[in-house]
Tab-separated table of C-alpha atoms in Angstrom:
chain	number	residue	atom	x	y	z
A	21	UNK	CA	16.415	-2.260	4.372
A	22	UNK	CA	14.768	-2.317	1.302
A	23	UNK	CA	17.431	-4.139	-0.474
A	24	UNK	CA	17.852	-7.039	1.913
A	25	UNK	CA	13.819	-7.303	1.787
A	26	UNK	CA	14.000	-7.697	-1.896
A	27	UNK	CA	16.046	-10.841	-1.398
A	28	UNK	CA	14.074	-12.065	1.793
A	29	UNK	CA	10.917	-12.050	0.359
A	30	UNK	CA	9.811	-14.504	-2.141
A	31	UNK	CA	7.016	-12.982	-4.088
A	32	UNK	CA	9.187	-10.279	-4.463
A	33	UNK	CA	10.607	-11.239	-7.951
A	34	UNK	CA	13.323	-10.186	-10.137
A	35	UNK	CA	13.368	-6.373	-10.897
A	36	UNK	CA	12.933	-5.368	-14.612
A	37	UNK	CA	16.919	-4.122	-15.272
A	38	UNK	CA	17.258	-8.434	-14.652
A	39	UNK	CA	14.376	-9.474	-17.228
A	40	UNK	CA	16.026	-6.609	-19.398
A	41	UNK	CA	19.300	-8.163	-20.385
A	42	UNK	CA	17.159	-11.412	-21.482
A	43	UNK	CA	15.948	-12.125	-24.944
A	44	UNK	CA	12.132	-10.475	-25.537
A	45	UNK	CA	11.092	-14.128	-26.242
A	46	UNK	CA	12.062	-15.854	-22.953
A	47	UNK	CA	11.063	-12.586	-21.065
A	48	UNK	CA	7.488	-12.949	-22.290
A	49	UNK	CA	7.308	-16.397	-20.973
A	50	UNK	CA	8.745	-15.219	-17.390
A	51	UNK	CA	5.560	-16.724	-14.942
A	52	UNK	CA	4.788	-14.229	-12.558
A	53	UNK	CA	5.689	-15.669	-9.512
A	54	UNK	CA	3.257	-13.586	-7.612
A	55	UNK	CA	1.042	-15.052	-4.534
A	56	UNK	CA	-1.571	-12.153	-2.914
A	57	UNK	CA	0.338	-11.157	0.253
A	58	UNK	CA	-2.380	-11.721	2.446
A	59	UNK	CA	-2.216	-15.122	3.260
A	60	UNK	CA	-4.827	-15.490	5.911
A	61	UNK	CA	-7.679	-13.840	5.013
A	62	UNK	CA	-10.076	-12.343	8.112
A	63	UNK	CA	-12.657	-10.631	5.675
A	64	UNK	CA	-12.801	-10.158	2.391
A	65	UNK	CA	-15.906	-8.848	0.275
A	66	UNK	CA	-17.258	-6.327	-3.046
A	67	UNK	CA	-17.329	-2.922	-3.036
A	68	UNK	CA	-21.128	-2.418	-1.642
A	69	UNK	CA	-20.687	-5.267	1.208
A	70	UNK	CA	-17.527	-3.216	2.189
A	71	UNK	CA	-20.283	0.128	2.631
A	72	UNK	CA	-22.330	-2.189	4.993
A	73	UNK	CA	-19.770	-3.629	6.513
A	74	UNK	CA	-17.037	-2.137	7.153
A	75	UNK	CA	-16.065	-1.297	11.279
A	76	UNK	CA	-17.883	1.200	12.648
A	77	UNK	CA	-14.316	2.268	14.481
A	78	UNK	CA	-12.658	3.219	11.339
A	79	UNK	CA	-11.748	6.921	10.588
A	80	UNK	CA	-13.793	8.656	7.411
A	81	UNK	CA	-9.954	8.804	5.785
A	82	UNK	CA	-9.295	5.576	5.660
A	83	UNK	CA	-12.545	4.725	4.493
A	84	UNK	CA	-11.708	7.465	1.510
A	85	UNK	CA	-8.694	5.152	1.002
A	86	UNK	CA	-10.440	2.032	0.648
A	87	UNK	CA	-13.619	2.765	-1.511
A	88	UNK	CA	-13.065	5.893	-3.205
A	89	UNK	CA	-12.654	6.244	-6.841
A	90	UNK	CA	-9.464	8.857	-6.568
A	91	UNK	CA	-5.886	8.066	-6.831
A	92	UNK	CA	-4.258	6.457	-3.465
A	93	UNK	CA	-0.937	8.715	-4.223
A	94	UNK	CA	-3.012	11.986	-4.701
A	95	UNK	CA	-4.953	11.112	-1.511
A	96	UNK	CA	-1.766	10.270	0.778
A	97	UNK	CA	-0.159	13.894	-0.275
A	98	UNK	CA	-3.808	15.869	0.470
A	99	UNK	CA	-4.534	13.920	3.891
A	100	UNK	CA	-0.749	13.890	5.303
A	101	UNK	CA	0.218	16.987	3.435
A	102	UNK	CA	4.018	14.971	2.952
A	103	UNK	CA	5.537	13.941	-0.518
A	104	UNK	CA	5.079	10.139	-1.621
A	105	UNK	CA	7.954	8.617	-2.824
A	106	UNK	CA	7.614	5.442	-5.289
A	107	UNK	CA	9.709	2.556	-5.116
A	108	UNK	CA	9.524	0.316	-7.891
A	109	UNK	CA	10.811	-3.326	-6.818
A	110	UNK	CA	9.592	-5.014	-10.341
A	111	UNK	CA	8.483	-4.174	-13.923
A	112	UNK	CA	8.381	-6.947	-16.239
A	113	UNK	CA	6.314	-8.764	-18.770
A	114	UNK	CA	5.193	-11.787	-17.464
A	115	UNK	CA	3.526	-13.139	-20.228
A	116	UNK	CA	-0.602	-14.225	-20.851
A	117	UNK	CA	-0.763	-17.021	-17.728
A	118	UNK	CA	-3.573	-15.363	-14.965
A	119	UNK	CA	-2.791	-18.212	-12.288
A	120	UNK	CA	-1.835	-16.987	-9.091
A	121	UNK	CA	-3.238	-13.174	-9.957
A	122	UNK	CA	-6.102	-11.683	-8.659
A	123	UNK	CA	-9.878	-12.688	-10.614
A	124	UNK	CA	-10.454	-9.998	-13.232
A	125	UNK	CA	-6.566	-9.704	-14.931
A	126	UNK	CA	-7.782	-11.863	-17.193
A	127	UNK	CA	-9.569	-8.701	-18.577
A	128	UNK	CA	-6.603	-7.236	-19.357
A	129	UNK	CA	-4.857	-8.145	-22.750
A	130	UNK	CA	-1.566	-10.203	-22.217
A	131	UNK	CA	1.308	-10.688	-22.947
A	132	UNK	CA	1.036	-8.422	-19.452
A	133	UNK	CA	3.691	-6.579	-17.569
A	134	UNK	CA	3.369	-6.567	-14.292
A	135	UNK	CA	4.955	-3.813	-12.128
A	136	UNK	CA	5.455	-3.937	-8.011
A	137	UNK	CA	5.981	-0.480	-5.722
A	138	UNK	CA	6.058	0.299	-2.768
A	139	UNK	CA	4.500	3.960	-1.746
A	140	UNK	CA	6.850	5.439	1.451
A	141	UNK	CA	6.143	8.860	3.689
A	142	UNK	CA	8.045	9.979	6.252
A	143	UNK	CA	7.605	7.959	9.655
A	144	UNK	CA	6.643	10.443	12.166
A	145	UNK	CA	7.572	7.781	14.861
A	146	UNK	CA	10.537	6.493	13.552
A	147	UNK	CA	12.176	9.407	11.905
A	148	UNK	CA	12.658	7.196	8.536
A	149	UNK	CA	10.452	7.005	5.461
A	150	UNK	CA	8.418	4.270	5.683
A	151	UNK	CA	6.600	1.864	3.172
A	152	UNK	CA	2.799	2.694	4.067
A	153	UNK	CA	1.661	1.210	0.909
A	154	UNK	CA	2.276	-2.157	-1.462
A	155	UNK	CA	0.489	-2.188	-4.468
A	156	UNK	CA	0.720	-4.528	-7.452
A	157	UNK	CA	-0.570	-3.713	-11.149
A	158	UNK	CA	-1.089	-5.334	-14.678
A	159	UNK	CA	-0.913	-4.058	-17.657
A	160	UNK	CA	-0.885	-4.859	-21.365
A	161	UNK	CA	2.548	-4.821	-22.612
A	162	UNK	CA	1.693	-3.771	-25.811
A	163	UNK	CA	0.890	-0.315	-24.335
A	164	UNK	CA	2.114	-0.285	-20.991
A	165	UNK	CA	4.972	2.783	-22.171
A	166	UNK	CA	2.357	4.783	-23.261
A	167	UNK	CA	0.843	5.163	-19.811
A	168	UNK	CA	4.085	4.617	-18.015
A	169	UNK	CA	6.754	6.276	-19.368
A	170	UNK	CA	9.091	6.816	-15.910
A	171	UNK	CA	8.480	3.922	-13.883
A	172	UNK	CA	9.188	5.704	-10.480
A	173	UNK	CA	6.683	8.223	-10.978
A	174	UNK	CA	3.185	7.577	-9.582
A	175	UNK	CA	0.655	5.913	-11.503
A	176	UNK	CA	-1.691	8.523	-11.330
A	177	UNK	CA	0.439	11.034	-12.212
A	178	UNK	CA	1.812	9.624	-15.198
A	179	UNK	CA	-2.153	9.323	-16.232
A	180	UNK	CA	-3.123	12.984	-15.514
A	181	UNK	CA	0.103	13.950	-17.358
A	182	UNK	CA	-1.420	12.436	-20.141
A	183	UNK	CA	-4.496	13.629	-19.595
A	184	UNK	CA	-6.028	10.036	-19.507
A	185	UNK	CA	-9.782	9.515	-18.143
A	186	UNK	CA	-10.464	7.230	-16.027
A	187	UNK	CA	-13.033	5.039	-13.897
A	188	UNK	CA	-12.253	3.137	-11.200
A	189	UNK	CA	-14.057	-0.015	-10.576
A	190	UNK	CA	-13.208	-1.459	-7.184
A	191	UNK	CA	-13.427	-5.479	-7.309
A	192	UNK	CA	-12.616	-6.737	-3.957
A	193	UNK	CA	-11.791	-5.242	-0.299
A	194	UNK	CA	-9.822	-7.282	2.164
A	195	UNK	CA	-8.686	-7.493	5.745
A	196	UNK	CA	-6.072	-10.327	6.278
A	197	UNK	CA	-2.507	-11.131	7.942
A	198	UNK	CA	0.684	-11.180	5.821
A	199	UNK	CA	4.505	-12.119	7.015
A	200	UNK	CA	5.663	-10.753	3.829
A	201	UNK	CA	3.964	-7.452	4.563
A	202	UNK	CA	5.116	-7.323	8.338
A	203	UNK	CA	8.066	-7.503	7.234
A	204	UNK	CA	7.999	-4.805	4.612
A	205	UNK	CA	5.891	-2.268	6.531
A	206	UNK	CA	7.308	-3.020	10.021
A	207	UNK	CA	4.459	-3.074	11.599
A	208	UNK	CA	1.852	-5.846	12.742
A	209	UNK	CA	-1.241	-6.661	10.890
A	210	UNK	CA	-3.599	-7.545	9.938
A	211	UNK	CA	-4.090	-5.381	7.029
A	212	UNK	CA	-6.764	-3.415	5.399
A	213	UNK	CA	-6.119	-4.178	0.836
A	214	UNK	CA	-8.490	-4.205	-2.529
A	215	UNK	CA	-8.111	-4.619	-6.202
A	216	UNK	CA	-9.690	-2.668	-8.482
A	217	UNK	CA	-9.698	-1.980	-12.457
A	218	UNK	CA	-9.123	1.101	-14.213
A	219	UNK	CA	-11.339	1.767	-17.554
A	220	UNK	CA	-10.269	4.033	-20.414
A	221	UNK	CA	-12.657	4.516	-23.598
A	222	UNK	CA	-14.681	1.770	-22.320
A	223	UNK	CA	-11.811	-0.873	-21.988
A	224	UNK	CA	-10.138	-2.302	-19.011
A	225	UNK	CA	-6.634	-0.723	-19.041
A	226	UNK	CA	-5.025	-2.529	-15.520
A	227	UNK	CA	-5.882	-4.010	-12.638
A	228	UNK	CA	-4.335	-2.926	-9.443
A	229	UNK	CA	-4.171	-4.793	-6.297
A	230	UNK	CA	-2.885	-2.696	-3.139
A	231	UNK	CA	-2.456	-2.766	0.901
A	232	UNK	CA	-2.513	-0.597	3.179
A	233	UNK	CA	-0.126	-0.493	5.956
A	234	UNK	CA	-1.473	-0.532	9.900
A	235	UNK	CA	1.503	2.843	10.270
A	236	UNK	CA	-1.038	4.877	8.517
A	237	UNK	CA	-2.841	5.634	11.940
A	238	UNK	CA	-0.564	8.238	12.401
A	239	UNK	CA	-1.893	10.074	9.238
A	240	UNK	CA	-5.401	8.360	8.859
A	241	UNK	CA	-7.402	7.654	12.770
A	242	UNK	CA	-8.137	4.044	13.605
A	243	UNK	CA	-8.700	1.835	11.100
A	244	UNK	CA	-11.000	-0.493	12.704
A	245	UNK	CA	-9.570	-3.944	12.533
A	246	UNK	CA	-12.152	-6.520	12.675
């Protein structure tokens, strides 16, 4: 259950109604406490060495996944046709310290809040919905609530209600193992993830960092483990 993984799970920190009832001061010196799930790393490389490189068993939909520029919410509703449903474990402001985060936050003006979800559809196989996605974003806390004004809505909707362009600029893909994520997707690994940064007006606005869990066969095709 979601709650008892919440408590199980260390990088899983304390959810933003907890940070809330603390003074503004000693929540913007709250460290992060994040660690990037995948802790074994099989391969791992930029946007154009993921083109080249990636398996040749993997489906055209999960390649859309990985290296597309379009939102991973939008594209889970169009290529399962089944609603998304957000669960937001963490939003917080976690101050200006990068260490532990993925290269590239430091682009992003801190103090930074830093919000953790987990993306469920329904589980074909298991009759439940299932988490089929973790993803991990940064943003400036100055002007995170302008962007984000319901926290359990999808990120992208939030920015097409506002009407906010974007560009996508995809960092890093990875294929790796994670316990944590075994545990929260309940399936095996190893696991297909990325980062990437959003730009608005020529400015980095977050960074996102996000995995993909194995259960999306079902949906997706094969997704070509290494």
């Amino acid at each position: 259950m979601l709650v008892n993984q919440r408590h199980r799970i260390a990088w899983w920190t304390r959810s933003f109604t907890d940070e809330a009832q603390q003074p503004s001061s000693a929540i913007a010196q709250a460290p992060s406490n994040w660690h990037e799930p995948l802790s074994t790393i099989l391969w791992q490389g930029s946007e154009s060495d993921a083109r080249k490189r990636l398996p040749q068993g993997m489906s055209p939909p999960w390649k859309v996944m990985l290296l597309s520029d379009g939102s991973v919410t939008r594209h889970l509703q169009l290529l399962t046709d089944l609603p998304v449903q957000v669960d937001c474990l963490e939003m917080r402001n976690v101050g200006t310290s990068t260490e532990g985060l993925p290269p590239g936050v430091e682009a992003i003006p801190g103090p930074r809040t830093q919000r953790q979800v987990l993306l469920r559809l329904p589980d074909l196989e298991k009759g439940s919905k299932g988490a089929m996605v973790y993803a991990c974003s940064w943003w400036d806390a100055a002007h995170v609530s302008e962007y984000l004004k319901d926290s359990s809505r999808p990120i992208w909707e939030s920015l097409s209600q506002g009407r906010t362009e974007l560009y996508r600029d995809i960092q890093q893909v990875y294929c790796g193992h994670s316990d944590y994520l075994e545990e929260a997707f309940q399936t095996r690994g190893p696991f297909w993830g990325r980062h990437y940064v959003f730009w608005h007006n020529g400015k980095p606005l977050t960074l996102i960092y996000e995995v993909f869990s194995t259960a999306l066969e079902q949906y997706l095709g094969p997704c070509g483990h290494q």
